[in-house]
Amino acid sequence: MIRVAVSGCAGRMGQAVVEAVRAQDDMRLVCGIDLHRADAPGAVPGAFPVYADLHSALGHEDFDVLVDFTQPDAVADNLRAALAAGKDCVVGTTGITRPALEALAAEAQGDACLFYAPNFTTGAVLMMEFAKAAAPYFPEAEVIESHHCNKKDAPSGTALRTAEIIGAARPFTSSAPGTETEVEGAQGARGALVCGVPVHSVRSMGFVATQEVVFGSMGQTLTIKHDSWDRTSYMPGVLLGIRSVIDCTGLIVGLENFMM
C-alpha cells in the first residue's frame, strides 16, 4: 500500500488528486496539506487529516509519497522539507527551473526521488514526443499555449519543455523573423524566444489547457494540438508518477520517463 500526502489539497488540482488517490486499491490517502485547512476537509467527500503546513504533517503522519500541486512561491520549501525527511515527491507545480530542481534533489536523504512533470496528461507527453520527431524536418516551429486566466505562470511549463525539446532535436537555427521585426510600441509580438523557438501565451476564461505546436517548411505546415478540458485528464499521469517514483532515486523530469 502506497501512503500518500497531498499538498495543496484544497485547490482544484489538489481535490482531483485526493479523489483519484482515494479511488485506488493500492494507495491510501494519509493526509492533506493546505494553508486554507479550515475549508479543505469539506472539499472532498469524507474526512481526512489536513495540516496547515508540511512540517506539521511530517511531525504527525507517516507517508511514502508527497504530491505537490501548490504555488511556485511555496513548492520549493515543501520539497526541501519532504526530501530532507526521505519522502519521494511527485510535483505538478510549474514555475520551477531545472537548476532549482537539481539543487533540491541534491538535498534528498536516502534514496528519495524528486519527480517533476511539466504536464501530467498522457496526450501532452505524446504531443511533445511527436514534436521531437518532427523538429529535424521543419525549419520553423512555434508554440502557442492557452490556459485559464488564473494560471500563475507564463509561458506554461509544458510550453517551455516543448520548446526545449524542439531546440535540442533540430541541428540548425531557425531563420524566421524574430524580435527585430517587432514594431515600436508592440514589443513582444513575436513571443518569448525559448531555445530558438517562439512561444506565445494566451490567458482567458474558457480554457483549461490547450497547446499547439506549428511547424512550417516550404509549401506545408504541420500542427500538433492537444486539448485538456477537465482536470481529471491529469490523474492517470499523477497516479503513474506515484506508483513509479517509489522505485526511483534522484531527479527525474518528465512523465515520458515512465511512459516510454
PDB file of N, CA and C in Angstrom, residues 6 11-24 27 67-69 90 92 115 119-123 228 230-243 255:
ATOM      1  N   VAL A   6      -1.081  14.827   0.120  1.00  0.00           N
ATOM      2  CA  VAL A   6      -1.341  15.752  -0.983  1.00  0.00           C
ATOM      3  C   VAL A   6      -1.218  17.186  -0.481  1.00  0.00           C
ATOM      4  N   GLY A  11      -7.059  23.000  -3.301  1.00  0.00           N
ATOM      5  CA  GLY A  11      -7.133  23.596  -4.627  1.00  0.00           C
ATOM      6  C   GLY A  11      -7.848  22.689  -5.608  1.00  0.00           C
ATOM      7  N   ARG A  12      -8.092  23.220  -6.783  1.00  0.00           N
ATOM      8  CA  ARG A  12      -8.839  22.437  -7.780  1.00  0.00           C
ATOM      9  C   ARG A  12      -8.078  21.193  -8.218  1.00  0.00           C
ATOM     10  N   MET A  13      -6.779  21.338  -8.502  1.00  0.00           N
ATOM     11  CA  MET A  13      -5.998  20.165  -8.854  1.00  0.00           C
ATOM     12  C   MET A  13      -5.818  19.258  -7.646  1.00  0.00           C
ATOM     13  N   GLY A  14      -5.610  19.853  -6.482  1.00  0.00           N
ATOM     14  CA  GLY A  14      -5.446  19.054  -5.275  1.00  0.00           C
ATOM     15  C   GLY A  14      -6.655  18.202  -4.969  1.00  0.00           C
ATOM     16  N   GLN A  15      -7.838  18.754  -5.137  1.00  0.00           N
ATOM     17  CA  GLN A  15      -9.066  17.989  -4.901  1.00  0.00           C
ATOM     18  C   GLN A  15      -9.168  16.818  -5.863  1.00  0.00           C
ATOM     19  N   ALA A  16      -8.788  17.044  -7.127  1.00  0.00           N
ATOM     20  CA  ALA A  16      -8.829  15.956  -8.108  1.00  0.00           C
ATOM     21  C   ALA A  16      -7.837  14.857  -7.740  1.00  0.00           C
ATOM     22  N   VAL A  17      -6.651  15.236  -7.237  1.00  0.00           N
ATOM     23  CA  VAL A  17      -5.660  14.238  -6.824  1.00  0.00           C
ATOM     24  C   VAL A  17      -6.176  13.440  -5.636  1.00  0.00           C
ATOM     25  N   VAL A  18      -6.771  14.132  -4.671  1.00  0.00           N
ATOM     26  CA  VAL A  18      -7.324  13.445  -3.493  1.00  0.00           C
ATOM     27  C   VAL A  18      -8.346  12.402  -3.913  1.00  0.00           C
ATOM     28  N   GLU A  19      -9.266  12.782  -4.776  1.00  0.00           N
ATOM     29  CA  GLU A  19     -10.304  11.845  -5.222  1.00  0.00           C
ATOM     30  C   GLU A  19      -9.695  10.669  -5.971  1.00  0.00           C
ATOM     31  N   ALA A  20      -8.701  10.937  -6.826  1.00  0.00           N
ATOM     32  CA  ALA A  20      -8.072   9.867  -7.603  1.00  0.00           C
ATOM     33  C   ALA A  20      -7.327   8.892  -6.699  1.00  0.00           C
ATOM     34  N   VAL A  21      -6.568   9.415  -5.735  1.00  0.00           N
ATOM     35  CA  VAL A  21      -5.814   8.555  -4.827  1.00  0.00           C
ATOM     36  C   VAL A  21      -6.753   7.689  -3.994  1.00  0.00           C
ATOM     37  N   ARG A  22      -7.820   8.285  -3.502  1.00  0.00           N
ATOM     38  CA  ARG A  22      -8.756   7.541  -2.640  1.00  0.00           C
ATOM     39  C   ARG A  22      -9.507   6.451  -3.403  1.00  0.00           C
ATOM     40  N   ALA A  23      -9.529   6.535  -4.711  1.00  0.00           N
ATOM     41  CA  ALA A  23     -10.229   5.534  -5.518  1.00  0.00           C
ATOM     42  C   ALA A  23      -9.348   4.337  -5.869  1.00  0.00           C
ATOM     43  N   GLN A  24      -8.044   4.389  -5.490  1.00  0.00           N
ATOM     44  CA  GLN A  24      -7.116   3.315  -5.855  1.00  0.00           C
ATOM     45  C   GLN A  24      -7.021   2.267  -4.754  1.00  0.00           C
ATOM     46  N   MET A  27      -3.402   2.411  -2.925  1.00  0.00           N
ATOM     47  CA  MET A  27      -2.975   3.672  -2.316  1.00  0.00           C
ATOM     48  C   MET A  27      -3.873   4.024  -1.139  1.00  0.00           C
ATOM     49  N   VAL A  67       2.585  14.432  -2.962  1.00  0.00           N
ATOM     50  CA  VAL A  67       2.156  15.000  -4.240  1.00  0.00           C
ATOM     51  C   VAL A  67       1.931  16.488  -4.026  1.00  0.00           C
ATOM     52  N   ASP A  68       2.593  17.312  -4.819  1.00  0.00           N
ATOM     53  CA  ASP A  68       2.519  18.761  -4.614  1.00  0.00           C
ATOM     54  C   ASP A  68       1.914  19.465  -5.825  1.00  0.00           C
ATOM     55  N   PHE A  69       0.747  20.057  -5.618  1.00  0.00           N
ATOM     56  CA  PHE A  69       0.124  20.957  -6.583  1.00  0.00           C
ATOM     57  C   PHE A  69      -0.223  22.233  -5.818  1.00  0.00           C
ATOM     58  N   VAL A  90       6.211  13.827  -5.938  1.00  0.00           N
ATOM     59  CA  VAL A  90       5.627  13.930  -7.277  1.00  0.00           C
ATOM     60  C   VAL A  90       5.107  15.355  -7.401  1.00  0.00           C
ATOM     61  N   GLY A  92       3.626  18.647  -9.556  1.00  0.00           N
ATOM     62  CA  GLY A  92       2.944  19.190 -10.726  1.00  0.00           C
ATOM     63  C   GLY A  92       2.909  20.699 -10.721  1.00  0.00           C
ATOM     64  N   PHE A 115      10.395  13.722  -8.523  1.00  0.00           N
ATOM     65  CA  PHE A 115       9.855  13.570  -9.879  1.00  0.00           C
ATOM     66  C   PHE A 115       9.028  14.798 -10.215  1.00  0.00           C
ATOM     67  N   ASN A 119       3.835  18.514 -17.380  1.00  0.00           N
ATOM     68  CA  ASN A 119       2.446  18.190 -17.693  1.00  0.00           C
ATOM     69  C   ASN A 119       2.214  16.708 -17.404  1.00  0.00           C
ATOM     70  N   PHE A 120       1.108  16.409 -16.745  1.00  0.00           N
ATOM     71  CA  PHE A 120       0.798  15.025 -16.381  1.00  0.00           C
ATOM     72  C   PHE A 120      -0.191  14.353 -17.332  1.00  0.00           C
ATOM     73  N   THR A 121      -0.674  15.056 -18.340  1.00  0.00           N
ATOM     74  CA  THR A 121      -1.592  14.409 -19.272  1.00  0.00           C
ATOM     75  C   THR A 121      -0.786  13.569 -20.261  1.00  0.00           C
ATOM     76  N   THR A 122      -1.230  12.348 -20.468  1.00  0.00           N
ATOM     77  CA  THR A 122      -0.513  11.465 -21.392  1.00  0.00           C
ATOM     78  C   THR A 122      -0.526  12.030 -22.809  1.00  0.00           C
ATOM     79  N   GLY A 123      -1.604  12.714 -23.176  1.00  0.00           N
ATOM     80  CA  GLY A 123      -1.688  13.312 -24.512  1.00  0.00           C
ATOM     81  C   GLY A 123      -0.657  14.396 -24.717  1.00  0.00           C
ATOM     82  N   SER A 228      -6.884  19.905 -23.146  1.00  0.00           N
ATOM     83  CA  SER A 228      -7.357  19.319 -21.891  1.00  0.00           C
ATOM     84  C   SER A 228      -8.461  20.212 -21.377  1.00  0.00           C
ATOM     85  N   ASP A 230     -10.636  19.129 -18.793  1.00  0.00           N
ATOM     86  CA  ASP A 230     -11.036  18.745 -17.448  1.00  0.00           C
ATOM     87  C   ASP A 230      -9.796  18.276 -16.689  1.00  0.00           C
ATOM     88  N   ARG A 231      -9.699  18.628 -15.424  1.00  0.00           N
ATOM     89  CA  ARG A 231      -8.515  18.300 -14.639  1.00  0.00           C
ATOM     90  C   ARG A 231      -8.360  16.803 -14.386  1.00  0.00           C
ATOM     91  N   THR A 232      -9.405  16.040 -14.617  1.00  0.00           N
ATOM     92  CA  THR A 232      -9.272  14.593 -14.472  1.00  0.00           C
ATOM     93  C   THR A 232      -8.312  14.015 -15.516  1.00  0.00           C
ATOM     94  N   SER A 233      -8.060  14.759 -16.589  1.00  0.00           N
ATOM     95  CA  SER A 233      -7.136  14.267 -17.614  1.00  0.00           C
ATOM     96  C   SER A 233      -5.715  14.126 -17.082  1.00  0.00           C
ATOM     97  N   TYR A 234      -5.407  14.818 -15.985  1.00  0.00           N
ATOM     98  CA  TYR A 234      -4.079  14.734 -15.388  1.00  0.00           C
ATOM     99  C   TYR A 234      -3.918  13.510 -14.484  1.00  0.00           C
ATOM    100  N   MET A 235      -5.008  12.931 -14.054  1.00  0.00           N
ATOM    101  CA  MET A 235      -4.922  11.935 -12.993  1.00  0.00           C
ATOM    102  C   MET A 235      -4.221  10.632 -13.389  1.00  0.00           C
ATOM    103  N   PRO A 236      -4.434  10.077 -14.593  1.00  0.00           N
ATOM    104  CA  PRO A 236      -3.662   8.870 -14.928  1.00  0.00           C
ATOM    105  C   PRO A 236      -2.156   9.092 -14.834  1.00  0.00           C
ATOM    106  N   GLY A 237      -1.696  10.269 -15.251  1.00  0.00           N
ATOM    107  CA  GLY A 237      -0.270  10.571 -15.163  1.00  0.00           C
ATOM    108  C   GLY A 237       0.194  10.743 -13.734  1.00  0.00           C
ATOM    109  N   VAL A 238      -0.622  11.388 -12.897  1.00  0.00           N
ATOM    110  CA  VAL A 238      -0.275  11.562 -11.486  1.00  0.00           C
ATOM    111  C   VAL A 238      -0.170  10.199 -10.805  1.00  0.00           C
ATOM    112  N   LEU A 239      -1.144   9.341 -11.052  1.00  0.00           N
ATOM    113  CA  LEU A 239      -1.122   8.005 -10.434  1.00  0.00           C
ATOM    114  C   LEU A 239       0.061   7.182 -10.920  1.00  0.00           C
ATOM    115  N   LEU A 240       0.386   7.313 -12.208  1.00  0.00           N
ATOM    116  CA  LEU A 240       1.569   6.621 -12.736  1.00  0.00           C
ATOM    117  C   LEU A 240       2.824   7.133 -12.043  1.00  0.00           C
ATOM    118  N   GLY A 241       2.894   8.443 -11.819  1.00  0.00           N
ATOM    119  CA  GLY A 241       4.042   9.008 -11.125  1.00  0.00           C
ATOM    120  C   GLY A 241       4.168   8.495  -9.707  1.00  0.00           C
ATOM    121  N   ILE A 242       3.050   8.415  -8.993  1.00  0.00           N
ATOM    122  CA  ILE A 242       3.075   7.917  -7.615  1.00  0.00           C
ATOM    123  C   ILE A 242       3.563   6.480  -7.570  1.00  0.00           C
ATOM    124  N   ARG A 243       3.049   5.662  -8.469  1.00  0.00           N
ATOM    125  CA  ARG A 243       3.431   4.245  -8.473  1.00  0.00           C
ATOM    126  C   ARG A 243       4.882   4.046  -8.899  1.00  0.00           C
ATOM    127  N   LEU A 255       7.113  13.033 -17.576  1.00  0.00           N
ATOM    128  CA  LEU A 255       6.320  11.808 -17.469  1.00  0.00           C
ATOM    129  C   LEU A 255       6.738  10.774 -18.509  1.00  0.00           C
TER     130      LEU A 255
END
